[in-house]
PDB file of C-alpha atoms in Angstrom:
ATOM      1  CA  MET A 101      -0.528 -14.122 -16.519  1.00 90.00           C
ATOM      2  CA  GLY A 102      -4.041 -13.384 -15.133  1.00 90.00           C
ATOM      3  CA  VAL A 103      -7.449 -13.060 -15.578  1.00 88.00           C
ATOM      4  CA  ALA A 104      -8.629 -11.343 -19.087  1.00 86.00           C
ATOM      5  CA  GLY A 105      -8.617  -7.600 -18.822  1.00 88.00           C
ATOM      6  CA  ALA A 106      -5.886  -7.604 -16.058  1.00 91.00           C
ATOM      7  CA  GLY A 107      -3.488  -5.606 -18.428  1.00 92.00           C
ATOM      8  CA  LYS A 108      -0.889  -8.079 -18.871  1.00 94.00           C
ATOM      9  CA  THR A 109       0.118  -6.767 -22.430  1.00 95.00           C
ATOM     10  CA  SER A 110      -0.116  -2.956 -21.183  1.00 95.00           C
ATOM     11  CA  LEU A 111       2.387  -3.909 -18.329  1.00 96.00           C
ATOM     12  CA  LEU A 112       4.452  -5.523 -20.405  1.00 96.00           C
ATOM     13  CA  GLY A 113       4.644  -2.729 -22.827  1.00 96.00           C
ATOM     14  CA  ALA A 114       5.869  -0.611 -20.145  1.00 97.00           C
ATOM     15  CA  MET A 115       8.042  -2.959 -19.080  1.00 97.00           C
ATOM     16  CA  GLN A 116       9.840  -2.784 -22.370  1.00 97.00           C
ATOM     17  CA  ARG A 117       9.825   1.005 -21.896  1.00 96.00           C
ATOM     18  CA  TRP A 118      11.075   1.244 -18.525  1.00 97.00           C
ATOM     19  CA  LEU A 119      14.196  -0.961 -19.478  1.00 97.00           C
ATOM     20  CA  GLY A 120      14.873   1.026 -22.556  1.00 95.00           C
ATOM     21  CA  LEU A 121      15.109   4.031 -20.411  1.00 96.00           C
ATOM     22  CA  LYS A 122      17.448   2.568 -18.120  1.00 95.00           C
ATOM     23  CA  GLY A 123      19.712   1.289 -20.941  1.00 96.00           C
ATOM     24  CA  LEU A 124      19.018  -2.234 -20.441  1.00 96.00           C
ATOM     25  CA  ASP A 125      18.118  -4.407 -23.739  1.00 95.00           C
ATOM     26  CA  CYS A 126      15.063  -6.975 -23.457  1.00 96.00           C
ATOM     27  CA  VAL A 127      13.247  -9.384 -26.102  1.00 96.00           C
ATOM     28  CA  THR A 128       9.904  -8.987 -26.278  1.00 97.00           C
ATOM     29  CA  VAL A 129       7.395 -12.169 -27.255  1.00 96.00           C
ATOM     30  CA  ASN A 130       3.895 -12.060 -28.217  1.00 95.00           C
ATOM     31  CA  LEU A 131       2.427 -15.681 -27.852  1.00 93.00           C
ATOM     32  CA  ASP A 132      -1.418 -14.676 -28.247  1.00 92.00           C
ATOM     33  CA  PRO A 133      -2.321 -15.186 -32.049  1.00 92.00           C
ATOM     34  CA  GLY A 134      -5.643 -13.347 -31.351  1.00 91.00           C
ATOM     35  CA  ALA A 135      -4.236 -10.236 -30.352  1.00 90.00           C
ATOM     36  CA  GLU A 136      -5.704  -7.392 -32.636  1.00 89.00           C
ATOM     37  CA  THR A 137      -3.250  -4.733 -31.417  1.00 91.00           C
ATOM     38  CA  LEU A 138      -0.281  -4.506 -29.359  1.00 94.00           C
ATOM     39  CA  PRO A 139       1.131  -1.509 -27.507  1.00 93.00           C
ATOM     40  CA  TYR A 140       4.436  -2.365 -28.142  1.00 94.00           C
ATOM     41  CA  ALA A 141       6.617  -3.919 -31.168  1.00 94.00           C
ATOM     42  CA  PRO A 142       7.380  -7.429 -30.464  1.00 96.00           C
ATOM     43  CA  ASP A 143      10.617  -8.891 -31.254  1.00 97.00           C
ATOM     44  CA  TYR A 144       8.988 -12.270 -31.864  1.00 96.00           C
ATOM     45  CA  ASP A 145       5.267 -12.322 -33.060  1.00 96.00           C
ATOM     46  CA  ILE A 146       3.530 -15.566 -33.047  1.00 95.00           C
ATOM     47  CA  ARG A 147       0.703 -13.973 -35.190  1.00 95.00           C
ATOM     48  CA  GLU A 148       3.473 -13.934 -38.126  1.00 95.00           C
ATOM     49  CA  TRP A 149       2.493 -17.348 -38.611  1.00 95.00           C
ATOM     50  CA  LEU A 150      -0.333 -18.537 -36.262  1.00 93.00           C
ATOM     51  CA  SER A 151      -3.623 -16.332 -36.676  1.00 92.00           C
ATOM     52  CA  LEU A 152      -6.654 -17.236 -34.472  1.00 93.00           C
ATOM     53  CA  ARG A 153      -8.911 -16.318 -37.333  1.00 94.00           C
ATOM     54  CA  LYS A 154      -7.033 -18.724 -39.667  1.00 94.00           C
ATOM     55  CA  VAL A 155      -7.088 -21.417 -36.966  1.00 95.00           C
ATOM     56  CA  MET A 156     -10.797 -20.811 -36.644  1.00 96.00           C
ATOM     57  CA  GLU A 157     -11.677 -21.127 -40.091  1.00 95.00           C
ATOM     58  CA  GLU A 158      -9.261 -24.226 -41.292  1.00 94.00           C
ATOM     59  CA  TYR A 159     -10.460 -26.506 -38.040  1.00 94.00           C
ATOM     60  CA  GLY A 160     -13.968 -25.066 -37.964  1.00 95.00           C
ATOM     61  CA  LEU A 161     -13.656 -23.939 -34.318  1.00 95.00           C
ATOM     62  CA  GLY A 162     -14.986 -21.325 -31.934  1.00 94.00           C
ATOM     63  CA  PRO A 163     -12.686 -18.623 -30.588  1.00 90.00           C
ATOM     64  CA  ASN A 164     -12.016 -20.786 -27.331  1.00 89.00           C
ATOM     65  CA  GLY A 165     -11.461 -24.089 -29.267  1.00 93.00           C
ATOM     66  CA  ALA A 166      -9.277 -21.798 -31.387  1.00 93.00           C
ATOM     67  CA  GLN A 167      -7.097 -20.568 -28.652  1.00 90.00           C
ATOM     68  CA  ILE A 168      -6.764 -24.247 -27.289  1.00 90.00           C
ATOM     69  CA  ALA A 169      -5.648 -25.403 -30.900  1.00 93.00           C
ATOM     70  CA  ALA A 170      -3.186 -22.827 -31.274  1.00 92.00           C
ATOM     71  CA  ALA A 171      -1.525 -23.770 -28.045  1.00 90.00           C
ATOM     72  CA  ASP A 172      -1.139 -27.251 -29.316  1.00 92.00           C
ATOM     73  CA  LEU A 173       0.691 -25.820 -32.652  1.00 93.00           C
ATOM     74  CA  LEU A 174       2.454 -23.092 -30.920  1.00 91.00           C
ATOM     75  CA  ALA A 175       4.136 -26.379 -28.657  1.00 91.00           C
ATOM     76  CA  MET A 176       4.979 -28.079 -31.931  1.00 93.00           C
ATOM     77  CA  ARG A 177       7.270 -25.270 -33.154  1.00 93.00           C
ATOM     78  CA  VAL A 178       8.455 -24.169 -29.708  1.00 93.00           C
ATOM     79  CA  GLY A 179      12.122 -25.539 -30.409  1.00 94.00           C
ATOM     80  CA  GLY A 180      12.617 -23.456 -33.409  1.00 95.00           C
ATOM     81  CA  ILE A 181      11.272 -20.298 -31.502  1.00 94.00           C
ATOM     82  CA  ARG A 182      13.610 -20.876 -28.370  1.00 94.00           C
ATOM     83  CA  LYS A 183      16.554 -20.893 -31.186  1.00 96.00           C
ATOM     84  CA  ILE A 184      15.535 -17.900 -32.524  1.00 96.00           C
ATOM     85  CA  LEU A 185      15.094 -16.143 -28.892  1.00 94.00           C
ATOM     86  CA  GLU A 186      18.718 -17.303 -27.962  1.00 94.00           C
ATOM     87  CA  ALA A 187      20.062 -15.617 -31.213  1.00 96.00           C
ATOM     88  CA  PHE A 188      19.077 -12.180 -29.637  1.00 94.00           C
ATOM     89  CA  ARG A 189      21.746 -13.175 -26.390  1.00 93.00           C
ATOM     90  CA  SER A 190      19.584 -10.708 -24.237  1.00 93.00           C
ATOM     91  CA  PRO A 191      19.658 -10.628 -20.541  1.00 91.00           C
ATOM     92  CA  TYR A 192      15.763 -10.389 -20.142  1.00 93.00           C
ATOM     93  CA  ILE A 193      12.983 -12.143 -22.482  1.00 94.00           C
ATOM     94  CA  LEU A 194       9.467 -10.910 -21.956  1.00 95.00           C
ATOM     95  CA  LEU A 195       6.827 -13.270 -22.703  1.00 94.00           C
ATOM     96  CA  ASP A 196       3.299 -11.822 -23.156  1.00 94.00           C
ATOM     97  CA  THR A 197       0.866 -14.707 -23.111  1.00 90.00           C
ATOM     98  CA  PRO A 198      -2.778 -15.211 -24.272  1.00 85.00           C
ATOM     99  CA  GLY A 199      -5.525 -13.112 -22.666  1.00 79.00           C
ATOM    100  CA  GLN A 200      -7.803 -15.762 -21.541  1.00 81.00           C
ATOM    101  CA  LEU A 201      -5.978 -17.562 -18.638  1.00 85.00           C
ATOM    102  CA  GLU A 202      -7.797 -21.094 -18.520  1.00 83.00           C
ATOM    103  CA  LEU A 203      -7.166 -21.479 -22.203  1.00 78.00           C
ATOM    104  CA  PHE A 204      -3.565 -21.097 -21.678  1.00 83.00           C
ATOM    105  CA  ALA A 205      -2.477 -22.197 -18.280  1.00 85.00           C
ATOM    106  CA  PHE A 206      -4.282 -25.376 -17.710  1.00 86.00           C
ATOM    107  CA  ARG A 207      -3.088 -26.735 -21.231  1.00 84.00           C
ATOM    108  CA  LYS A 208      -0.327 -29.258 -21.098  1.00 85.00           C
ATOM    109  CA  ALA A 209       1.111 -27.871 -24.388  1.00 86.00           C
ATOM    110  CA  SER A 210       1.372 -24.854 -22.772  1.00 86.00           C
ATOM    111  CA  ARG A 211       3.230 -26.088 -19.828  1.00 86.00           C
ATOM    112  CA  LEU A 212       6.009 -27.437 -22.479  1.00 89.00           C
ATOM    113  CA  VAL A 213       5.805 -24.189 -24.387  1.00 89.00           C
ATOM    114  CA  VAL A 214       6.965 -22.077 -20.810  1.00 86.00           C
ATOM    115  CA  GLU A 215       9.217 -24.541 -19.822  1.00 86.00           C
ATOM    116  CA  THR A 216      11.097 -24.544 -23.276  1.00 91.00           C
ATOM    117  CA  LEU A 217      11.077 -20.954 -23.445  1.00 87.00           C
ATOM    118  CA  THR A 218      12.385 -19.769 -20.141  1.00 80.00           C
ATOM    119  CA  GLY A 219      14.269 -22.596 -18.717  1.00 74.00           C
ATOM    120  CA  GLU A 220      15.124 -22.242 -14.909  1.00 74.00           C
ATOM    121  CA  ARG A 221      16.218 -18.588 -14.608  1.00 82.00           C
ATOM    122  CA  SER A 222      12.403 -17.289 -14.820  1.00 89.00           C
ATOM    123  CA  VAL A 223       9.918 -15.668 -12.722  1.00 92.00           C
ATOM    124  CA  LEU A 224       5.984 -15.791 -13.384  1.00 92.00           C
ATOM    125  CA  ALA A 225       4.124 -12.420 -12.812  1.00 94.00           C
ATOM    126  CA  PHE A 226       0.551 -12.925 -12.056  1.00 95.00           C
ATOM    127  CA  LEU A 227      -1.458  -9.624 -12.448  1.00 96.00           C
ATOM    128  CA  LEU A 228      -4.381  -8.945  -9.940  1.00 96.00           C
ATOM    129  CA  ASP A 229      -7.369  -7.240 -11.921  1.00 96.00           C
ATOM    130  CA  PRO A 230      -7.980  -4.072  -9.637  1.00 95.00           C
ATOM    131  CA  THR A 231     -11.845  -4.281 -10.049  1.00 94.00           C
ATOM    132  CA  LEU A 232     -11.925  -7.896  -8.585  1.00 94.00           C
ATOM    133  CA  ALA A 233      -9.517  -7.107  -5.903  1.00 94.00           C
ATOM    134  CA  LYS A 234     -11.611  -4.581  -4.308  1.00 94.00           C
ATOM    135  CA  VAL A 235     -13.635  -6.848  -2.672  1.00 92.00           C
ATOM    136  CA  PRO A 236     -12.607 -10.049  -0.384  1.00 90.00           C
ATOM    137  CA  SER A 237     -14.170 -12.487  -2.344  1.00 88.00           C
ATOM    138  CA  GLY A 238     -12.581 -11.281  -5.911  1.00 91.00           C
ATOM    139  CA  TYR A 239      -9.308 -11.006  -4.053  1.00 92.00           C
ATOM    140  CA  ILE A 240      -9.283 -14.590  -2.802  1.00 90.00           C
ATOM    141  CA  SER A 241     -10.493 -15.794  -6.057  1.00 89.00           C
ATOM    142  CA  GLN A 242      -7.397 -14.415  -7.840  1.00 92.00           C
ATOM    143  CA  LEU A 243      -5.210 -15.739  -4.809  1.00 92.00           C
ATOM    144  CA  LEU A 244      -6.536 -19.175  -5.832  1.00 90.00           C
ATOM    145  CA  LEU A 245      -5.649 -18.708  -9.407  1.00 91.00           C
ATOM    146  CA  SER A 246      -2.448 -17.469  -8.709  1.00 92.00           C
ATOM    147  CA  ALA A 247      -1.499 -20.581  -6.503  1.00 91.00           C
ATOM    148  CA  THR A 248      -3.239 -22.496  -9.325  1.00 91.00           C
ATOM    149  CA  VAL A 249      -0.860 -21.356 -11.739  1.00 91.00           C
ATOM    150  CA  GLN A 250       2.064 -21.292  -9.500  1.00 90.00           C
ATOM    151  CA  PHE A 251       1.264 -24.928  -9.119  1.00 89.00           C
ATOM    152  CA  ARG A 252       0.830 -26.065 -12.956  1.00 89.00           C
ATOM    153  CA  PHE A 253       4.520 -24.268 -13.837  1.00 89.00           C
ATOM    154  CA  SER A 254       6.673 -24.902 -10.736  1.00 87.00           C
ATOM    155  CA  LEU A 255       8.212 -21.578 -11.168  1.00 88.00           C
ATOM    156  CA  PRO A 256       8.612 -18.600  -8.805  1.00 90.00           C
ATOM    157  CA  MET A 257       6.015 -16.275  -8.856  1.00 90.00           C
ATOM    158  CA  MET A 258       5.203 -12.393  -7.821  1.00 94.00           C
ATOM    159  CA  ASN A 259       1.736 -10.993  -7.479  1.00 95.00           C
ATOM    160  CA  ILE A 260       1.244  -7.757  -9.370  1.00 96.00           C
ATOM    161  CA  LEU A 261      -1.712  -5.384  -8.437  1.00 96.00           C
ATOM    162  CA  SER A 262      -2.384  -3.910 -12.030  1.00 95.00           C
ATOM    163  CA  LYS A 263      -3.698  -0.880 -13.204  1.00 95.00           C
ATOM    164  CA  ALA A 264      -3.295   0.758  -9.603  1.00 94.00           C
ATOM    165  CA  ASP A 265      -3.900   4.109 -10.742  1.00 94.00           C
ATOM    166  CA  LEU A 266      -7.637   3.284 -10.934  1.00 94.00           C
ATOM    167  CA  LEU A 267      -8.130   2.229  -7.769  1.00 95.00           C
ATOM    168  CA  SER A 268      -9.020   4.791  -4.927  1.00 95.00           C
ATOM    169  CA  GLU A 269      -6.196   5.085  -1.780  1.00 93.00           C
ATOM    170  CA  GLY A 270      -9.010   3.522   0.335  1.00 95.00           C
ATOM    171  CA  ASP A 271      -9.162   0.667  -2.132  1.00 96.00           C
ATOM    172  CA  ILE A 272      -5.581   0.263  -1.820  1.00 95.00           C
ATOM    173  CA  GLU A 273      -5.262   0.494   1.673  1.00 95.00           C
ATOM    174  CA  SER A 274      -7.635  -2.250   2.219  1.00 95.00           C
ATOM    175  CA  ILE A 275      -6.139  -4.542  -0.298  1.00 95.00           C
ATOM    176  CA  THR A 276      -2.716  -3.790   1.203  1.00 95.00           C
ATOM    177  CA  GLY A 277      -4.012  -4.859   4.608  1.00 94.00           C
ATOM    178  CA  TRP A 278      -5.256  -8.025   3.203  1.00 93.00           C
ATOM    179  CA  ALA A 279      -1.987  -8.837   1.588  1.00 92.00           C
ATOM    180  CA  GLU A 280      -0.289  -8.298   4.911  1.00 91.00           C
ATOM    181  CA  ASP A 281      -2.746 -10.122   7.662  1.00 89.00           C
ATOM    182  CA  SER A 282      -4.598 -12.822   6.435  1.00 86.00           C
ATOM    183  CA  CYS A 283      -6.634 -12.592   9.718  1.00 87.00           C
ATOM    184  CA  ARG A 284      -7.903  -9.252   8.352  1.00 91.00           C
ATOM    185  CA  LEU A 285      -8.707 -10.723   4.972  1.00 88.00           C
ATOM    186  CA  GLN A 286     -10.718 -13.307   6.780  1.00 86.00           C
ATOM    187  CA  ALA A 287     -12.558 -11.058   8.828  1.00 88.00           C
ATOM    188  CA  SER A 288     -13.419  -8.837   5.653  1.00 90.00           C
ATOM    189  CA  ALA A 289     -14.681 -12.220   3.687  1.00 86.00           C
ATOM    190  CA  GLU A 290     -16.954 -13.069   6.778  1.00 84.00           C
ATOM    191  CA  GLU A 291     -18.628  -9.659   6.493  1.00 86.00           C
ATOM    192  CA  GLU A 292     -18.992 -10.238   2.720  1.00 82.00           C
ATOM    193  CA  ARG A 293     -20.694 -13.509   3.165  1.00 74.00           C
ATOM    194  CA  THR A 294     -22.998 -15.474   5.779  1.00 72.00           C
ATOM    195  CA  GLY A 295     -24.272 -18.672   6.521  1.00 72.00           C
ATOM    196  CA  ALA A 296     -22.608 -21.779   5.602  1.00 72.00           C
ATOM    197  CA  ALA A 297     -20.395 -19.712   3.327  1.00 72.00           C
ATOM    198  CA  VAL A 298     -18.471 -18.748   6.504  1.00 73.00           C
ATOM    199  CA  GLN A 299     -17.303 -22.206   7.175  1.00 75.00           C
ATOM    200  CA  PHE A 300     -16.376 -22.639   3.526  1.00 79.00           C
ATOM    201  CA  ASN A 301     -14.353 -19.490   3.853  1.00 75.00           C
ATOM    202  CA  ILE A 302     -12.395 -20.801   6.989  1.00 78.00           C
ATOM    203  CA  GLU A 303     -11.764 -24.323   5.332  1.00 81.00           C
ATOM    204  CA  LEU A 304     -10.521 -22.074   2.361  1.00 81.00           C
ATOM    205  CA  PHE A 305      -8.151 -19.837   4.275  1.00 81.00           C
ATOM    206  CA  ARG A 306      -6.270 -22.877   5.789  1.00 81.00           C
ATOM    207  CA  ALA A 307      -5.340 -24.306   2.475  1.00 85.00           C
ATOM    208  CA  LEU A 308      -4.192 -20.947   1.051  1.00 84.00           C
ATOM    209  CA  GLU A 309      -2.352 -20.740   4.104  1.00 83.00           C
ATOM    210  CA  THR A 310      -0.685 -24.139   3.760  1.00 84.00           C
ATOM    211  CA  VAL A 311       0.416 -23.750   0.112  1.00 81.00           C
ATOM    212  CA  GLY A 312       1.847 -19.724   0.831  1.00 80.00           C
ATOM    213  CA  ALA A 313      -0.837 -18.135  -1.647  1.00 82.00           C
ATOM    214  CA  PHE A 314      -1.045 -14.936   0.976  1.00 83.00           C
ATOM    215  CA  ARG A 315       1.762 -13.015  -0.244  1.00 84.00           C
ATOM    216  CA  ASN A 316       2.547  -9.444  -0.452  1.00 88.00           C
ATOM    217  CA  PHE A 317       2.402  -7.976  -4.116  1.00 93.00           C
ATOM    218  CA  ILE A 318       3.497  -4.898  -6.436  1.00 95.00           C
ATOM    219  CA  ARG A 319       1.486  -2.257  -7.023  1.00 95.00           C
ATOM    220  CA  ALA A 320       1.896  -1.237 -10.597  1.00 96.00           C
ATOM    221  CA  SER A 321       0.556   0.956 -13.138  1.00 95.00           C
ATOM    222  CA  ALA A 322       1.593   0.774 -17.075  1.00 95.00           C
ATOM    223  CA  THR A 323       0.394   4.242 -17.809  1.00 93.00           C
ATOM    224  CA  GLU A 324       2.342   5.779 -15.093  1.00 93.00           C
ATOM    225  CA  LEU A 325       5.179   3.443 -15.283  1.00 94.00           C
ATOM    226  CA  ALA A 326       4.866   3.109 -11.378  1.00 96.00           C
ATOM    227  CA  GLY A 327       6.218  -0.417  -9.576  1.00 96.00           C
ATOM    228  CA  ILE A 328       7.805  -1.097 -12.592  1.00 97.00           C
ATOM    229  CA  GLU A 329      11.505  -0.751 -10.747  1.00 97.00           C
ATOM    230  CA  ASP A 330      10.032  -2.866  -8.195  1.00 96.00           C
ATOM    231  CA  ILE A 331       9.244  -5.431 -10.444  1.00 96.00           C
ATOM    232  CA  TYR A 332      12.597  -4.994 -11.749  1.00 95.00           C
ATOM    233  CA  ASN A 333      14.633  -5.187  -8.161  1.00 94.00           C
ATOM    234  CA  ALA A 334      12.198  -8.363  -7.098  1.00 93.00           C
ATOM    235  CA  VAL A 335      13.382 -10.270 -10.277  1.00 92.00           C
ATOM    236  CA  GLN A 336      17.382  -9.063  -9.355  1.00 91.00           C
ATOM    237  CA  ASN A 337      16.899 -10.220  -5.807  1.00 89.00           C
ATOM    238  CA  HIS A 338      15.702 -13.614  -7.019  1.00 83.00           C
ATOM    239  CA  PHE A 339      18.516 -14.274  -9.552  1.00 80.00           C
ATOM    240  CA  ALA A 340      21.476 -11.604  -9.160  1.00 70.00           C
ATOM    241  CA  GLY A 341      21.246 -11.424  -5.579  1.00 63.00           C
ATOM    242  CA  GLY A 342      20.225  -7.747  -5.700  1.00 55.00           C
ATOM    243  CA  GLU A 343      22.748  -6.589  -7.945  1.00 59.00           C
ATOM    244  CA  ASP A 344      21.303  -3.492  -9.773  1.00 60.00           C
ATOM    245  CA  LEU A 345      22.034  -3.949 -13.615  1.00 55.00           C
ATOM    246  CA  THR A 346      21.009  -0.339 -14.284  1.00 56.00           C
ATOM    247  CA  LYS A 347      24.053   1.239 -12.332  1.00 54.00           C
ATOM    248  CA  ASP A 348      27.247   1.904 -14.139  1.00 48.00           C
TER     249      ASP A 348
END
């Protein structure tokens, strides 16, 4: 998950390619009824029976309203979708969620979809948009969203700095420093803002520290397949005690 344009679909396609190169089977699932093109061939595609344009026409809704209605329609059929996915008997299922985070993550129906399709052995990947992450306020805002999504779905989560190849080494160094040292992030945030906003930052940091939102991220690039192995290892460490299934 992540803000629109963070690169969720591209990263999922990269993960599929990487697993294939390692000889590991996976199932890819597109849950975005509004996706026009995909950089991967989904094993299950919601667009086969649910089109955002058709929902708009049938119910007289705009794009946002149609996404919300689509989530409700998806929830009504999620049990059947799970049976289809179970038939693949694959060790990995990659879910590609709709692009607009707020229209999916904060819907009751969407939580039902995720819980039904994933079960307990699941990890949420929250993608940090590189353009937003370059400035303290943008980075902090995404940490808030990440914490909110984890609260909504109650699943283990990893933060991924997406499209890292678009960032300069200086930007990456700054973002890495913020992730490793919350005091450094607070100092940078106070330099960016003045006046009453400083006190707001202090209270906000206390809240983020309390909920454990200050976590390191994985640096990834879908175009270069960089960081994909780190994502894989993070999942293995969580569920398989670090056992590497890519080894013979």
